[in-house]
Amino acid sequence: RLRVAHAAAQLGGQDMLGDGNPGNPALVDLPFKETWPMTAWATRPAGTYTFEFFDFRNPVAWASFPYTLSQGTFTSMVIYGTDEAREVLATDDAVSDVPDEVARIRWTHVAPSLQDQSLVLLDGLRPGVSYADGVPLPYGSSVESDEGTEAIWLWIDLDDDGACSVGELFDGFERRGGDYFHVMITEDTKGELFLLGHTLSGDGPTRRLATSCP
């Protein structure tokens, strides 16, 4: 199973081919902040494919790489970066057998303005609590972690002063136990950070930064 998220604000619509074929459904003109398919996942036969990404209607691929889709796996690809430095991050997602008492979150750092910073994912309402085991997340990387079902208020201490400042705290969200949720830390066309979320069903809600700290 395969899905693609467009998290690069500077890029227009995107097309994708696998081994030179558009597939069914085809990925054509995927806009920023959207996911493909819009719901659920696309299915493909197991095998190694050459994936190519194009700007909409541009015949020249800006990315081309092999990737193996194995039987029974769930693969996510995230388009990220800037017009001058764009990339595709591919991950295999552990969506099966999530315990009922936790939500499994995939955290992905694809915010170009923070590409020189490895992000520590903290809880803005509970001092001392971190997500993803507190391990710094470099730009262009992704990690999975099992989190509790309490509301998640993601705080990134950008100035490293130990206190929440405007522009560092995201609006809270909750996930049910047994759920799998992909959270991409990215930014909009104005350079403002926000969270792009993708559920197993394919929904893509966004969460912008809160205006004040607790």
C-alpha positions as a printed NumPy array, in Angstrom:
array([[  0.   ,   0.   ,   0.   ],
       [  1.258,   3.449,  -0.893],
       [  0.386,   7.06 ,  -0.17 ],
       [  2.048,  10.414,  -0.911],
       [  1.857,  13.729,   0.969],
       [  2.793,  17.115,  -0.537],
       [  4.467,  19.184,   2.21 ],
       [  6.573,  21.631,   0.128],
       [  4.966,  25.077,   0.071],
       [  7.139,  26.407,  -2.769],
       [  6.191,  23.622,  -5.17 ],
       [  3.1  ,  23.57 ,  -7.355],
       [  1.127,  20.477,  -8.297],
       [  3.063,  17.231,  -8.51 ],
       [  2.838,  14.133, -10.72 ],
       [  4.278,  10.687, -10.036],
       [  5.076,   7.674, -12.199],
       [  6.118,   4.187, -11.126],
       [  8.188,   2.332, -13.719],
       [  6.961,   4.91 , -16.218],
       [  3.278,   4.2  , -15.52 ],
       [  0.761,   6.532, -13.862],
       [ -0.988,   3.744, -11.991],
       [ -4.64 ,   3.509, -11.064],
       [ -5.511,   5.786,  -9.39 ],
       [ -2.937,   8.085, -10.963],
       [ -1.104,  10.76 ,  -8.998],
       [ -1.613,  13.899, -11.099],
       [ -1.354,  17.553, -10.   ],
       [ -1.188,  16.818,  -6.27 ],
       [ -1.359,  20.241,  -4.552],
       [  0.473,  21.457,  -1.477],
       [ -1.07 ,  20.245,   1.822],
       [ -2.938,  17.392,   0.121],
       [ -2.412,  13.646,   0.205],
       [ -2.856,  10.978,  -2.419],
       [ -5.094,   9.103,  -2.428],
       [ -7.464,  11.472,  -0.623],
       [ -8.799,   8.512,   1.354],
       [ -7.213,   5.197,   2.297],
       [ -4.181,   3.947,   0.33 ],
       [ -3.296,   3.023,  -3.238],
       [ -2.457,  -0.639,  -3.737],
       [  0.32 ,  -1.884,  -5.998],
       [  1.784,  -5.345,  -6.668],
       [  4.82 ,  -6.1  ,  -4.529],
       [  8.122,  -5.367,  -6.259],
       [ 10.865,  -2.812,  -6.807],
       [  9.752,   0.27 ,  -8.748],
       [ 11.523,   3.292, -10.163],
       [  9.511,   6.215,  -8.811],
       [  9.684,   9.523, -10.68 ],
       [  8.317,  12.874,  -9.514],
       [  7.505,  15.767, -11.846],
       [  6.151,  19.273, -11.596],
       [  2.649,  19.158, -13.089],
       [  2.845,  18.673, -16.881],
       [  6.645,  18.964, -16.89 ],
       [  8.126,  16.008, -18.822],
       [ 11.437,  16.143, -16.941],
       [ 11.532,  14.336, -13.608],
       [ 13.127,  16.208, -10.705],
       [ 13.45 ,  12.999,  -8.652],
       [ 13.986,   9.384,  -9.71 ],
       [ 14.815,   6.537,  -7.345],
       [ 14.155,   2.812,  -6.817],
       [ 12.01 ,   1.679,  -3.897],
       [ 10.763,  -1.764,  -2.964],
       [  7.12 ,  -2.257,  -1.998],
       [  6.99 ,  -5.492,  -0.045],
       [  3.982,  -7.694,   0.482],
       [  1.764,  -6.369,   3.273],
       [  3.693,  -3.125,   3.888],
       [  2.349,   0.43 ,   4.154],
       [  4.666,   2.99 ,   2.52 ],
       [  4.464,   6.775,   2.842],
       [  6.296,   9.254,   0.629],
       [  6.574,  12.923,   1.586],
       [  7.47 ,  15.635,  -0.935],
       [  9.355,  18.347,   0.97 ],
       [ 11.911,  21.132,   0.694],
       [ 12.128,  24.244,  -1.465],
       [ 12.046,  24.94 ,  -5.173],
       [ 15.86 ,  24.853,  -5.239],
       [ 16.348,  21.922,  -2.826],
       [ 13.498,  19.445,  -3.024],
       [ 13.414,  15.845,  -1.841],
       [ 11.161,  12.824,  -1.349],
       [ 11.263,  10.988,   1.981],
       [ 10.009,   7.383,   1.87 ],
       [  9.153,   5.362,   4.986],
       [  7.51 ,   2.033,   5.751],
       [  4.854,   2.586,   8.406],
       [  4.167,   0.15 ,  11.271],
       [  0.407,   0.58 ,  11.171],
       [ -0.495,  -2.938,  12.345],
       [ -0.851,  -4.177,  15.92 ],
       [ -0.921,  -0.758,  17.606],
       [ -1.824,  -1.386,  21.282],
       [ -5.236,  -0.116,  22.339],
       [ -3.776,   2.014,  25.124],
       [ -1.561,   4.14 ,  22.85 ],
       [ -1.625,   6.035,  19.577],
       [  1.29 ,   5.439,  17.22 ],
       [  2.599,   8.714,  15.801],
       [  5.008,   9.134,  12.912],
       [  6.793,  12.452,  13.398],
       [  8.417,  13.969,  10.292],
       [ 10.532,  17.164,  10.234],
       [ 10.205,  18.837,   6.822],
       [ 10.206,  22.558,   7.736],
       [ 12.816,  24.217,   5.435],
       [ 13.333,  27.25 ,   7.675],
       [ 14.451,  24.859,  10.44 ],
       [ 16.677,  22.653,   8.292],
       [ 19.708,  23.527,  10.42 ],
       [ 17.906,  22.494,  13.621],
       [ 17.218,  19.052,  15.005],
       [ 13.852,  19.354,  16.752],
       [ 13.171,  18.027,  20.237],
       [  9.447,  17.363,  20.522],
       [  8.168,  18.566,  23.887],
       [  4.773,  18.803,  25.58 ],
       [  3.837,  22.474,  25.994],
       [  1.417,  21.844,  28.863],
       [  3.273,  19.187,  30.85 ],
       [  6.794,  20.234,  31.883],
       [  9.362,  17.504,  31.475],
       [  7.25 ,  15.432,  29.094],
       [  8.578,  14.806,  25.584],
       [  7.422,  12.902,  22.526],
       [  9.429,  10.435,  20.431],
       [ 11.43 ,   9.678,  23.597],
       [ 12.987,  13.149,  23.443],
       [ 15.35 ,  12.143,  20.637],
       [ 16.289,  15.136,  18.387],
       [ 14.687,  14.906,  14.941],
       [ 16.908,  16.211,  12.096],
       [ 15.468,  17.916,   9.016],
       [ 14.326,  15.443,   6.383],
       [ 13.963,  12.59 ,   8.856],
       [ 11.105,  10.72 ,  10.468],
       [ 10.516,   8.559,  13.535],
       [  7.641,   6.528,  14.973],
       [  6.695,   6.514,  18.648],
       [  3.85 ,   5.202,  20.771],
       [  2.237,   8.03 ,  22.73 ],
       [ -0.517,   8.116,  25.325],
       [ -4.067,   9.069,  24.409],
       [ -3.921,  12.378,  26.289],
       [ -4.143,  15.543,  24.2  ],
       [ -0.852,  16.271,  22.445],
       [  0.324,  19.898,  22.635],
       [  3.516,  19.91 ,  20.625],
       [  6.046,  22.522,  21.708],
       [  9.351,  23.152,  19.932],
       [ 11.752,  25.291,  21.981],
       [ 13.239,  27.075,  18.97 ],
       [ 15.282,  29.607,  20.96 ],
       [ 16.372,  27.012,  23.543],
       [ 15.441,  29.236,  26.468],
       [ 13.368,  26.643,  28.294],
       [ 10.199,  28.749,  28.111],
       [  7.322,  28.679,  25.649],
       [  7.32 ,  31.67 ,  23.302],
       [  4.861,  32.784,  20.652],
       [  5.464,  30.718,  17.53 ],
       [  6.66 ,  27.603,  19.367],
       [  3.43 ,  25.881,  20.469],
       [  1.037,  24.052,  18.16 ],
       [ -2.688,  23.675,  18.76 ],
       [ -3.451,  20.43 ,  20.556],
       [ -4.89 ,  17.289,  19.029],
       [ -5.995,  13.884,  20.273],
       [ -5.864,  10.396,  18.768],
       [ -7.747,   7.297,  19.908],
       [ -5.979,   4.244,  21.256],
       [ -4.903,   1.847,  18.526],
       [ -4.727,   4.68 ,  15.967],
       [ -1.863,   5.528,  13.603],
       [ -1.26 ,   9.181,  12.733],
       [  1.427,  10.826,  10.586],
       [  2.398,  14.332,  11.73 ],
       [  4.53 ,  16.419,   9.366],
       [  6.119,  19.576,  10.784],
       [  6.237,  21.941,   7.821],
       [  5.429,  25.537,   6.882],
       [  3.058,  27.441,   4.623],
       [  3.786,  29.854,   1.773],
       [  4.361,  32.657,   4.322],
       [  6.914,  30.597,   6.227],
       [  4.609,  29.972,   9.192],
       [  4.974,  26.575,  10.84 ],
       [  2.046,  24.199,  11.017],
       [  1.326,  20.499,  11.386],
       [  0.08 ,  18.513,   8.409],
       [ -1.662,  15.379,   9.648],
       [ -2.485,  12.189,   7.762],
       [ -4.659,   9.456,   9.231],
       [ -4.954,   5.855,   8.113],
       [ -8.137,   6.802,   6.282],
       [ -6.246,   9.522,   4.404],
       [ -7.737,  12.624,   6.03 ],
       [ -5.308,  15.538,   6.06 ],
       [ -6.236,  18.06 ,   8.779],
       [ -3.86 ,  20.921,   9.537],
       [ -3.007,  22.412,  12.908],
       [ -1.5  ,  25.88 ,  12.948],
       [  0.519,  27.408,  15.732],
       [ -1.365,  28.611,  18.775],
       [ -1.23 ,  32.362,  19.376],
       [ -0.187,  32.183,  23.024],
       [  1.551,  29.919,  25.508],
       [ -0.041,  28.561,  28.685]])
